[in-house]
mmCIF file of C-alpha atoms and ligand atoms in Angstrom:
data_model
loop_
_atom_site.group_PDB
_atom_site.id
_atom_site.type_symbol
_atom_site.label_atom_id
_atom_site.label_comp_id
_atom_site.label_asym_id
_atom_site.label_seq_id
_atom_site.Cartn_x
_atom_site.Cartn_y
_atom_site.Cartn_z
ATOM 1 C CA UNK A 1 0.000 0.000 0.000
ATOM 2 C CA UNK A 2 1.320 3.418 -0.920
ATOM 3 C CA UNK A 3 0.506 4.829 2.525
ATOM 4 C CA UNK A 4 1.258 1.804 4.693
ATOM 5 C CA UNK A 5 3.009 2.980 7.832
ATOM 6 C CA UNK A 6 6.218 0.952 7.614
ATOM 7 C CA UNK A 7 8.717 0.290 4.842
ATOM 8 C CA UNK A 8 7.332 -2.562 2.776
ATOM 9 C CA UNK A 9 10.335 -4.269 1.261
ATOM 10 C CA UNK A 10 14.109 -4.557 1.358
ATOM 11 C CA UNK A 11 14.168 -2.278 -1.680
ATOM 12 C CA UNK A 12 12.217 0.394 0.146
ATOM 13 C CA UNK A 13 14.386 0.071 3.255
ATOM 14 C CA UNK A 14 17.467 0.649 1.121
ATOM 15 C CA UNK A 15 15.759 3.559 -0.618
ATOM 16 C CA UNK A 16 14.817 5.132 2.726
ATOM 17 C CA UNK A 17 18.329 4.588 4.015
ATOM 18 C CA UNK A 18 19.758 6.476 1.071
ATOM 19 C CA UNK A 19 17.460 9.448 1.702
ATOM 20 C CA UNK A 20 17.832 9.714 5.466
ATOM 21 C CA UNK A 21 19.253 13.029 6.639
ATOM 22 C CA UNK A 22 22.493 12.437 8.575
ATOM 23 C CA UNK A 23 22.564 15.603 10.667
ATOM 24 C CA UNK A 24 20.150 17.908 12.493
ATOM 25 C CA UNK A 25 20.954 20.609 9.943
ATOM 26 C CA UNK A 26 19.812 18.365 7.087
ATOM 27 C CA UNK A 27 16.666 17.272 8.935
ATOM 28 C CA UNK A 28 13.746 19.258 7.515
ATOM 29 C CA UNK A 29 11.107 20.896 9.744
ATOM 30 C CA UNK A 30 10.333 20.034 13.409
ATOM 31 C CA UNK A 31 12.171 23.234 14.277
ATOM 32 C CA UNK A 32 11.381 23.158 17.992
ATOM 33 C CA UNK A 33 12.385 19.542 18.430
ATOM 34 C CA UNK A 34 15.601 20.121 16.511
ATOM 35 C CA UNK A 35 16.507 23.083 18.699
ATOM 36 C CA UNK A 36 15.750 21.136 21.866
ATOM 37 C CA UNK A 37 17.822 18.154 20.748
ATOM 38 C CA UNK A 38 20.691 20.378 19.737
ATOM 39 C CA UNK A 39 20.779 21.928 23.203
ATOM 40 C CA UNK A 40 20.578 18.559 24.919
ATOM 41 C CA UNK A 41 23.450 17.153 22.870
ATOM 42 C CA UNK A 42 25.637 20.221 23.303
ATOM 43 C CA UNK A 43 25.131 20.309 27.060
ATOM 44 C CA UNK A 44 26.068 16.640 27.351
ATOM 45 C CA UNK A 45 29.134 17.150 25.213
ATOM 46 C CA UNK A 46 30.309 20.130 27.302
ATOM 47 C CA UNK A 47 29.975 18.085 30.471
ATOM 48 C CA UNK A 48 31.499 15.062 28.823
ATOM 49 C CA UNK A 49 28.627 12.737 29.747
ATOM 50 C CA UNK A 50 26.106 10.599 27.897
ATOM 51 C CA UNK A 51 23.112 12.633 26.659
ATOM 52 C CA UNK A 52 19.806 12.218 28.563
ATOM 53 C CA UNK A 53 17.393 9.498 27.515
ATOM 54 C CA UNK A 54 15.088 10.688 24.755
ATOM 55 C CA UNK A 55 11.518 9.673 23.932
ATOM 56 C CA UNK A 56 10.271 10.375 20.412
ATOM 57 C CA UNK A 57 6.499 10.222 20.004
ATOM 58 C CA UNK A 58 4.439 10.541 16.848
ATOM 59 C CA UNK A 59 2.776 8.716 13.978
ATOM 60 C CA UNK A 60 4.868 6.459 11.702
ATOM 61 C CA UNK A 61 7.094 7.983 9.032
ATOM 62 C CA UNK A 62 7.698 11.381 10.667
ATOM 63 C CA UNK A 63 11.397 10.813 11.335
ATOM 64 C CA UNK A 64 11.783 9.059 14.704
ATOM 65 C CA UNK A 65 14.312 6.465 13.499
ATOM 66 C CA UNK A 66 16.112 9.143 11.528
ATOM 67 C CA UNK A 67 16.434 11.324 14.643
ATOM 68 C CA UNK A 68 17.781 8.413 16.684
ATOM 69 C CA UNK A 69 20.477 7.908 14.066
ATOM 70 C CA UNK A 70 21.225 11.630 14.071
ATOM 71 C CA UNK A 71 21.567 11.675 17.883
ATOM 72 C CA UNK A 72 24.198 8.927 17.636
ATOM 73 C CA UNK A 73 25.946 10.532 14.689
ATOM 74 C CA UNK A 74 26.020 14.067 16.095
ATOM 75 C CA UNK A 75 27.329 12.917 19.453
ATOM 76 C CA UNK A 76 29.934 10.667 17.824
ATOM 77 C CA UNK A 77 28.530 7.511 19.382
ATOM 78 C CA UNK A 78 27.635 4.154 17.920
ATOM 79 C CA UNK A 79 24.013 3.081 17.616
ATOM 80 C CA UNK A 80 22.322 -0.192 18.545
ATOM 81 C CA UNK A 81 18.847 -0.770 17.189
ATOM 82 C CA UNK A 82 16.116 -2.925 18.631
ATOM 83 C CA UNK A 83 12.351 -2.825 18.946
ATOM 84 C CA UNK A 84 9.670 -3.484 21.544
ATOM 85 C CA UNK A 85 8.275 -6.606 19.857
ATOM 86 C CA UNK A 86 11.792 -8.130 19.819
ATOM 87 C CA UNK A 87 11.985 -7.806 23.622
ATOM 88 C CA UNK A 88 9.650 -10.542 24.798
ATOM 89 C CA UNK A 89 11.362 -11.350 28.092
ATOM 90 C CA UNK A 90 13.458 -9.488 30.650
ATOM 91 C CA UNK A 91 16.319 -11.752 29.557
ATOM 92 C CA UNK A 92 16.225 -10.336 26.021
ATOM 93 C CA UNK A 93 16.694 -6.861 27.442
ATOM 94 C CA UNK A 94 19.403 -7.975 29.891
ATOM 95 C CA UNK A 95 21.384 -9.469 27.001
ATOM 96 C CA UNK A 96 21.008 -6.291 24.977
ATOM 97 C CA UNK A 97 21.902 -3.901 27.806
ATOM 98 C CA UNK A 98 24.891 -5.876 29.037
ATOM 99 C CA UNK A 99 26.395 -5.937 25.546
ATOM 100 C CA UNK A 100 26.370 -2.151 25.050
ATOM 101 C CA UNK A 101 29.720 -0.413 24.745
ATOM 102 C CA UNK A 102 30.231 2.666 26.980
ATOM 103 C CA UNK A 103 28.339 5.703 25.717
ATOM 104 C CA UNK A 104 26.407 3.796 23.069
ATOM 105 C CA UNK A 105 22.991 5.024 21.880
ATOM 106 C CA UNK A 106 20.324 2.328 22.180
ATOM 107 C CA UNK A 107 17.286 2.828 19.956
ATOM 108 C CA UNK A 108 14.138 0.898 20.869
ATOM 109 C CA UNK A 109 11.413 1.376 18.281
ATOM 110 C CA UNK A 110 7.780 0.726 19.313
ATOM 111 C CA UNK A 111 8.947 0.761 22.900
ATOM 112 C CA UNK A 112 5.331 0.519 24.152
ATOM 113 C CA UNK A 113 5.216 -3.063 22.864
ATOM 114 C CA UNK A 114 8.020 -4.365 25.078
ATOM 115 C CA UNK A 115 7.252 -7.103 27.620
ATOM 116 C CA UNK A 116 6.129 -5.842 31.048
ATOM 117 C CA UNK A 117 8.912 -7.673 32.864
ATOM 118 C CA UNK A 118 11.484 -5.976 30.635
ATOM 119 C CA UNK A 119 9.908 -2.579 31.296
ATOM 120 C CA UNK A 120 10.628 -2.913 34.989
ATOM 121 C CA UNK A 121 14.227 -3.874 34.330
ATOM 122 C CA UNK A 122 14.553 -0.850 32.090
ATOM 123 C CA UNK A 123 13.541 1.577 34.892
ATOM 124 C CA UNK A 124 16.604 0.709 36.942
ATOM 125 C CA UNK A 125 18.864 0.524 33.900
ATOM 126 C CA UNK A 126 17.868 4.013 32.788
ATOM 127 C CA UNK A 127 18.220 5.498 36.235
ATOM 128 C CA UNK A 128 21.307 3.841 37.653
ATOM 129 C CA UNK A 129 22.901 1.995 34.709
ATOM 130 C CA UNK A 130 22.382 -1.182 36.661
ATOM 131 C CA UNK A 131 20.143 -4.239 36.432
ATOM 132 C CA UNK A 132 19.311 -7.105 38.739
ATOM 133 C CA UNK A 133 19.512 -10.502 37.130
ATOM 134 C CA UNK A 134 17.369 -13.222 38.689
ATOM 135 C CA UNK A 135 19.094 -16.572 38.974
ATOM 136 C CA UNK A 136 17.277 -19.770 39.910
ATOM 137 C CA UNK A 137 13.629 -20.279 40.737
ATOM 138 C CA UNK A 138 11.379 -20.430 43.804
ATOM 139 C CA UNK A 139 12.878 -20.217 47.297
ATOM 140 C CA UNK A 140 16.442 -20.567 46.019
ATOM 141 C CA UNK A 141 16.180 -17.642 43.593
ATOM 142 C CA UNK A 142 18.639 -14.812 44.087
ATOM 143 C CA UNK A 143 19.214 -11.599 42.257
ATOM 144 C CA UNK A 144 22.664 -10.634 41.101
ATOM 145 C CA UNK A 145 23.300 -6.943 40.494
ATOM 146 C CA UNK A 146 25.097 -6.126 37.269
ATOM 147 C CA UNK A 147 26.629 -2.755 36.432
ATOM 148 C CA UNK A 148 26.060 -1.504 32.911
ATOM 149 C CA UNK A 149 28.066 0.794 30.693
ATOM 150 C CA UNK A 150 26.431 4.247 30.597
ATOM 151 C CA UNK A 151 24.193 4.588 27.552
ATOM 152 C CA UNK A 152 21.573 6.872 26.056
ATOM 153 C CA UNK A 153 18.201 5.305 25.401
ATOM 154 C CA UNK A 154 16.214 6.685 22.498
ATOM 155 C CA UNK A 155 12.708 5.253 22.593
ATOM 156 C CA UNK A 156 10.161 5.688 19.829
ATOM 157 C CA UNK A 157 6.433 5.244 20.168
ATOM 158 C CA UNK A 158 3.409 6.046 18.064
ATOM 159 C CA UNK A 159 1.654 7.129 21.229
ATOM 160 C CA UNK A 160 3.359 8.336 24.377
ATOM 161 C CA UNK A 161 0.068 7.767 26.218
ATOM 162 C CA UNK A 162 0.524 4.004 25.896
ATOM 163 C CA UNK A 163 3.659 4.043 28.036
ATOM 164 C CA UNK A 164 3.395 3.458 31.776
ATOM 165 C CA UNK A 165 4.134 6.607 33.753
ATOM 166 C CA UNK A 166 7.258 5.291 35.514
ATOM 167 C CA UNK A 167 8.838 4.617 32.122
ATOM 168 C CA UNK A 168 7.755 7.923 30.615
ATOM 169 C CA UNK A 169 9.129 9.798 33.641
ATOM 170 C CA UNK A 170 12.591 8.337 33.176
ATOM 171 C CA UNK A 171 13.149 10.063 29.869
ATOM 172 C CA UNK A 172 14.957 13.363 30.305
ATOM 173 C CA UNK A 173 13.301 14.705 27.193
ATOM 174 C CA UNK A 174 10.167 13.858 25.228
ATOM 175 C CA UNK A 175 9.702 15.128 21.685
ATOM 176 C CA UNK A 176 6.296 15.078 20.054
ATOM 177 C CA UNK A 177 6.760 15.005 16.295
ATOM 178 C CA UNK A 178 4.104 16.835 14.292
ATOM 179 C CA UNK A 179 2.840 16.261 10.777
ATOM 180 C CA UNK A 180 4.802 18.342 8.250
ATOM 181 C CA UNK A 181 3.270 21.253 6.366
ATOM 182 C CA UNK A 182 3.313 21.450 2.592
ATOM 183 C CA UNK A 183 6.323 23.794 2.389
ATOM 184 C CA UNK A 184 8.374 21.433 4.577
ATOM 185 C CA UNK A 185 7.310 18.420 2.549
ATOM 186 C CA UNK A 186 8.378 20.200 -0.615
ATOM 187 C CA UNK A 187 11.810 20.641 0.928
ATOM 188 C CA UNK A 188 11.923 16.944 1.854
ATOM 189 C CA UNK A 189 11.011 16.097 -1.754
ATOM 190 C CA UNK A 190 13.452 18.583 -3.259
ATOM 191 C CA UNK A 191 16.228 17.041 -1.263
ATOM 192 C CA UNK A 192 15.205 13.517 -2.257
ATOM 193 C CA UNK A 193 14.943 14.493 -5.938
ATOM 194 C CA UNK A 194 18.426 15.984 -5.767
ATOM 195 C CA UNK A 195 19.887 12.865 -4.157
ATOM 196 C CA UNK A 196 18.139 10.642 -6.709
ATOM 197 C CA UNK A 197 19.227 12.956 -9.540
ATOM 198 C CA UNK A 198 15.631 13.341 -10.690
ATOM 199 C CA UNK A 199 14.366 16.085 -12.913
ATOM 200 C CA UNK A 200 11.069 17.118 -11.281
ATOM 201 C CA UNK A 201 8.871 20.135 -12.041
ATOM 202 C CA UNK A 202 7.994 22.488 -9.180
ATOM 203 C CA UNK A 203 4.309 21.860 -9.706
ATOM 204 C CA UNK A 204 4.858 18.136 -9.470
ATOM 205 C CA UNK A 205 6.675 18.514 -6.137
ATOM 206 C CA UNK A 206 3.910 20.710 -4.750
ATOM 207 C CA UNK A 207 1.274 18.213 -5.808
ATOM 208 C CA UNK A 208 3.041 15.294 -4.105
ATOM 209 C CA UNK A 209 3.571 17.423 -0.984
ATOM 210 C CA UNK A 210 -0.176 18.030 -0.774
ATOM 211 C CA UNK A 211 -1.007 14.348 -1.096
ATOM 212 C CA UNK A 212 1.294 12.564 1.330
ATOM 213 C CA UNK A 213 -0.601 12.779 4.626
ATOM 214 C CA UNK A 214 1.914 15.243 6.049
ATOM 215 C CA UNK A 215 4.428 12.389 6.196
ATOM 216 C CA UNK A 216 7.976 12.374 4.751
ATOM 217 C CA UNK A 217 8.001 8.582 4.358
ATOM 218 C CA UNK A 218 4.914 8.740 2.156
ATOM 219 C CA UNK A 219 6.295 11.757 0.264
ATOM 220 C CA UNK A 220 9.440 9.838 -0.639
ATOM 221 C CA UNK A 221 7.438 6.764 -1.504
ATOM 222 C CA UNK A 222 5.145 8.707 -3.831
ATOM 223 C CA UNK A 223 8.171 10.314 -5.444
ATOM 224 C CA UNK A 224 9.596 6.897 -6.136
ATOM 225 C CA UNK A 225 6.352 5.715 -7.742
ATOM 226 C CA UNK A 226 6.060 8.873 -9.787
ATOM 227 C CA UNK A 227 9.647 8.455 -10.928
ATOM 228 C CA UNK A 228 8.859 4.913 -12.093
ATOM 229 C CA UNK A 229 5.792 6.150 -13.885
ATOM 230 C CA UNK A 230 7.682 8.921 -15.656
ATOM 231 C CA UNK A 231 10.471 6.552 -16.617
ATOM 232 C CA UNK A 232 8.064 4.163 -18.286
ATOM 233 C CA UNK A 233 5.663 6.647 -19.830
ATOM 234 C CA UNK A 234 7.509 9.768 -20.943
ATOM 235 C CA UNK A 235 8.535 9.799 -24.532
ATOM 236 C CA UNK A 236 11.058 12.579 -24.024
ATOM 237 C CA UNK A 237 14.573 11.930 -25.155
ATOM 238 C CA UNK A 238 18.039 13.031 -24.130
ATOM 239 C CA UNK A 239 18.220 15.176 -20.985
ATOM 240 C CA UNK A 240 14.504 15.190 -20.280
ATOM 241 C CA UNK A 241 14.050 11.424 -20.474
ATOM 242 C CA UNK A 242 12.311 10.399 -17.271
ATOM 243 C CA UNK A 243 11.557 14.010 -16.309
ATOM 244 C CA UNK A 244 8.649 14.198 -13.882
ATOM 245 C CA UNK A 245 5.757 16.544 -14.564
ATOM 246 C CA UNK A 246 2.349 17.104 -13.033
ATOM 247 C CA UNK A 247 0.688 14.642 -15.413
ATOM 248 C CA UNK A 248 2.925 11.831 -14.166
ATOM 249 C CA UNK A 249 2.013 12.718 -10.574
ATOM 250 C CA UNK A 250 -1.701 12.640 -11.324
ATOM 251 C CA UNK A 251 -1.476 9.365 -13.186
ATOM 252 C CA UNK A 252 0.611 7.688 -10.497
ATOM 253 C CA UNK A 253 -1.644 8.931 -7.680
ATOM 254 C CA UNK A 254 -4.646 7.584 -9.520
ATOM 255 C CA UNK A 255 -2.951 4.267 -10.106
ATOM 256 C CA UNK A 256 -2.152 3.978 -6.402
ATOM 257 C CA UNK A 257 -5.554 5.123 -5.242
ATOM 258 C CA UNK A 258 -4.534 8.235 -3.297
ATOM 259 C CA UNK A 259 -7.288 10.863 -3.229
ATOM 260 C CA UNK A 260 -6.959 14.655 -3.392
ATOM 261 C CA UNK A 261 -6.485 14.926 0.382
ATOM 262 C CA UNK A 262 -3.882 12.173 0.331
ATOM 263 C CA UNK A 263 -6.242 9.753 2.078
ATOM 264 C CA UNK A 264 -5.626 6.074 1.464
ATOM 265 C CA UNK A 265 -7.976 3.133 1.472
ATOM 266 C CA UNK A 266 -7.951 2.595 5.225
ATOM 267 C CA UNK A 267 -8.531 6.291 5.974
ATOM 268 C CA UNK A 268 -11.456 6.256 3.589
ATOM 269 C CA UNK A 269 -12.827 2.993 4.951
ATOM 270 C CA UNK A 270 -12.851 4.442 8.481
ATOM 271 C CA UNK A 271 -14.568 7.641 7.364
ATOM 272 C CA UNK A 272 -17.133 5.907 5.192
ATOM 273 C CA UNK A 273 -18.133 3.481 7.909
ATOM 274 C CA UNK A 274 -18.355 6.315 10.393
ATOM 275 C CA UNK A 275 -20.579 8.307 8.014
ATOM 276 C CA UNK A 276 -22.667 5.601 6.415
ATOM 277 C CA UNK A 277 -23.079 2.994 9.113
ATOM 278 C CA UNK A 278 -22.938 5.133 12.235
ATOM 279 C CA UNK A 279 -24.493 8.281 10.826
ATOM 280 C CA UNK A 280 -21.373 10.290 11.647
ATOM 281 C CA UNK A 281 -21.019 9.047 15.219
ATOM 282 C CA UNK A 282 -20.335 9.308 18.047
ATOM 283 C CA UNK A 283 -19.009 5.776 17.909
ATOM 284 C CA UNK A 284 -16.454 4.077 20.150
ATOM 285 C CA UNK A 285 -12.956 3.305 18.906
ATOM 286 C CA UNK A 286 -13.314 -0.450 19.315
ATOM 287 C CA UNK A 287 -16.590 -0.617 17.418
ATOM 288 C CA UNK A 288 -15.044 1.411 14.623
ATOM 289 C CA UNK A 289 -11.956 -0.804 14.540
ATOM 290 C CA UNK A 290 -13.985 -4.007 14.400
ATOM 291 C CA UNK A 291 -16.133 -2.576 11.610
ATOM 292 C CA UNK A 292 -13.131 -1.924 9.364
ATOM 293 C CA UNK A 293 -11.323 -5.080 10.462
ATOM 294 C CA UNK A 294 -8.262 -3.340 11.887
ATOM 295 C CA UNK A 295 -6.662 -3.242 15.304
ATOM 296 C CA UNK A 296 -7.846 -0.400 17.522
ATOM 297 C CA UNK A 297 -4.228 0.647 18.085
ATOM 298 C CA UNK A 298 -3.647 1.069 14.342
ATOM 299 C CA UNK A 299 -6.790 3.142 13.961
ATOM 300 C CA UNK A 300 -5.867 5.272 16.939
ATOM 301 C CA UNK A 301 -2.176 5.862 16.276
ATOM 302 C CA UNK A 302 -1.919 5.703 12.485
ATOM 303 C CA UNK A 303 -5.275 6.592 10.923
ATOM 304 C CA UNK A 304 -6.912 9.024 13.326
ATOM 305 C CA UNK A 305 -4.131 11.548 13.974
ATOM 306 C CA UNK A 306 -4.155 12.647 10.345
ATOM 307 C CA UNK A 307 -7.954 12.642 10.037
ATOM 308 C CA UNK A 308 -8.087 14.849 13.136
ATOM 309 C CA UNK A 309 -5.346 17.093 11.810
ATOM 310 C CA UNK A 310 -7.156 17.782 8.517
ATOM 311 C CA UNK A 311 -10.427 18.318 10.330
ATOM 312 C CA UNK A 312 -12.480 15.332 9.159
ATOM 313 C CA UNK A 313 -12.821 13.672 12.541
ATOM 314 C CA UNK A 314 -12.989 14.691 16.175
ATOM 315 C CA UNK A 315 -12.480 12.624 19.290
ATOM 316 C CA UNK A 316 -15.052 13.258 21.992
ATOM 317 C CA UNK A 317 -15.607 11.569 25.344
ATOM 318 C CA UNK A 318 -18.577 9.768 23.806
ATOM 319 C CA UNK A 319 -16.655 8.529 20.774
ATOM 320 C CA UNK A 320 -15.474 9.497 17.304
ATOM 321 C CA UNK A 321 -17.515 12.046 15.384
ATOM 322 C CA UNK A 322 -17.390 13.043 11.704
ATOM 323 C CA UNK A 323 -17.176 16.802 11.092
ATOM 324 C CA UNK A 324 -19.306 18.748 8.577
ATOM 325 C CA UNK A 325 -16.202 18.836 6.341
ATOM 326 C CA UNK A 326 -16.222 15.036 6.292
ATOM 327 C CA UNK A 327 -19.836 14.926 5.128
ATOM 328 C CA UNK A 328 -18.908 17.341 2.358
ATOM 329 C CA UNK A 329 -15.688 15.606 1.319
ATOM 330 C CA UNK A 330 -17.290 12.204 0.989
ATOM 331 C CA UNK A 331 -20.481 13.556 -0.543
ATOM 332 C CA UNK A 332 -22.562 11.483 1.809
ATOM 333 C CA UNK A 333 -25.964 12.796 2.734
ATOM 334 C CA UNK A 334 -26.886 12.612 6.364
ATOM 335 C CA UNK A 335 -29.906 10.463 7.183
ATOM 336 C CA UNK A 336 -32.997 12.580 7.819
ATOM 337 C CA UNK A 337 -31.449 15.694 6.279
ATOM 338 C CA UNK A 338 -31.774 17.161 2.848
ATOM 339 C CA UNK A 339 -28.972 19.083 1.231
ATOM 340 C CA UNK A 340 -31.015 22.121 0.262
HETATM 341 P P1 ADP B 1 9.706 6.815 11.753
HETATM 342 O O1 ADP B 1 10.842 6.155 12.481
HETATM 343 O O2 ADP B 1 9.101 7.948 12.519
HETATM 344 O O3 ADP B 1 8.665 5.838 11.272
HETATM 345 P P2 ADP B 1 11.737 7.404 9.762
HETATM 346 O O4 ADP B 1 12.741 8.120 10.575
HETATM 347 O O5 ADP B 1 12.042 5.981 9.411
HETATM 348 O O6 ADP B 1 10.285 7.507 10.431
HETATM 349 O O7 ADP B 1 11.512 8.258 8.420
HETATM 350 C C1 ADP B 1 11.000 7.694 7.242
HETATM 351 C C2 ADP B 1 11.679 8.290 6.025
HETATM 352 O O8 ADP B 1 11.256 9.635 5.894
HETATM 353 C C3 ADP B 1 13.200 8.309 6.133
HETATM 354 O O9 ADP B 1 13.760 7.475 5.168
HETATM 355 C C4 ADP B 1 13.641 9.714 5.846
HETATM 356 O O10 ADP B 1 14.327 9.740 4.620
HETATM 357 C C5 ADP B 1 12.372 10.501 5.661
HETATM 358 N N1 ADP B 1 12.324 11.599 6.623
HETATM 359 C C6 ADP B 1 11.704 11.579 7.819
HETATM 360 N N2 ADP B 1 11.799 12.777 8.434
HETATM 361 C C7 ADP B 1 12.506 13.574 7.609
HETATM 362 C C8 ADP B 1 12.922 14.947 7.676
HETATM 363 N N3 ADP B 1 12.612 15.711 8.719
HETATM 364 N N4 ADP B 1 13.634 15.433 6.647
HETATM 365 C C9 ADP B 1 13.916 14.663 5.583
HETATM 366 N N5 ADP B 1 13.542 13.378 5.449
HETATM 367 C C10 ADP B 1 12.842 12.831 6.441
#
């Protein structure tokens, strides 16, 4: 899917890797977060200590992994990468933590999906660079303290609210990443086009920027599809062979089923069910999730933030509600109401 939250193939992973900004200066947008991170890294460097633990919160594709890599790179430290789902037991975390080299940056993606037992071990590790390892079972069990090398934890989560308070409190700094505006997305695309040595019209860039759900990952992905389309379909020769114009963007967007707001199939499915089956709501998250056959967490952390941001949906204490703009955009007529 063109808007699926995560990279979909090895090819896309490699493509993303090639386009990742390597420094804070190259990282587009998120001005506040960049300034805050810069300060945090400089202060640590002046005091010659490991930077504070950092929590990065926000929907997929906004640059959390990229920032973790930048933190390591800018502070001249190596980076270890893991993810919540890979940490099923406290032992998995103990193995990871005890193998860190001094000063290393440990990135844990989807940190809210780590096992509970590991979470508790992480509290102590973050605070005191120490863990207690349980040996044996039952009455004979003892715990052996183990000192760790100092490290900086960078955690990423699609929703900070899913983290238990004691874990959230142990991060020295939490950054909430926002969706990017069109001008920022154009800069992301310009940079990508330059790195890929693509010849893209201004209008084409602007059009992609307006259709990528405020998300750099999707912007780059659309650019890649549009590039393919232009390569196959333009008849130009010489220098302009493969040049990307607005027509290629429109054709590729149509082919991949992205509408004029950048909504994808799942976004539209959620909105249509909300409008047509539940008369615009209010309807509870779980009911909505079951109706579209998705997990509630995906609806809440991937689909809804953007629908809220563009004003199609609101969250109320009684449930999700479609806005008047949603009724207009989908051209659905409300039961019991006439248009004129
Ligand atoms: P997340 O970890 O939040 O899902 P990533 O850091 O993997 O997102 O970013 C996805 C892709 O989007 C990366 O390959 C990167 O090239 C691009 N990207 C993200 N944020 C930016 C940014 N601020 N400037 C330029 N490119 C970005």
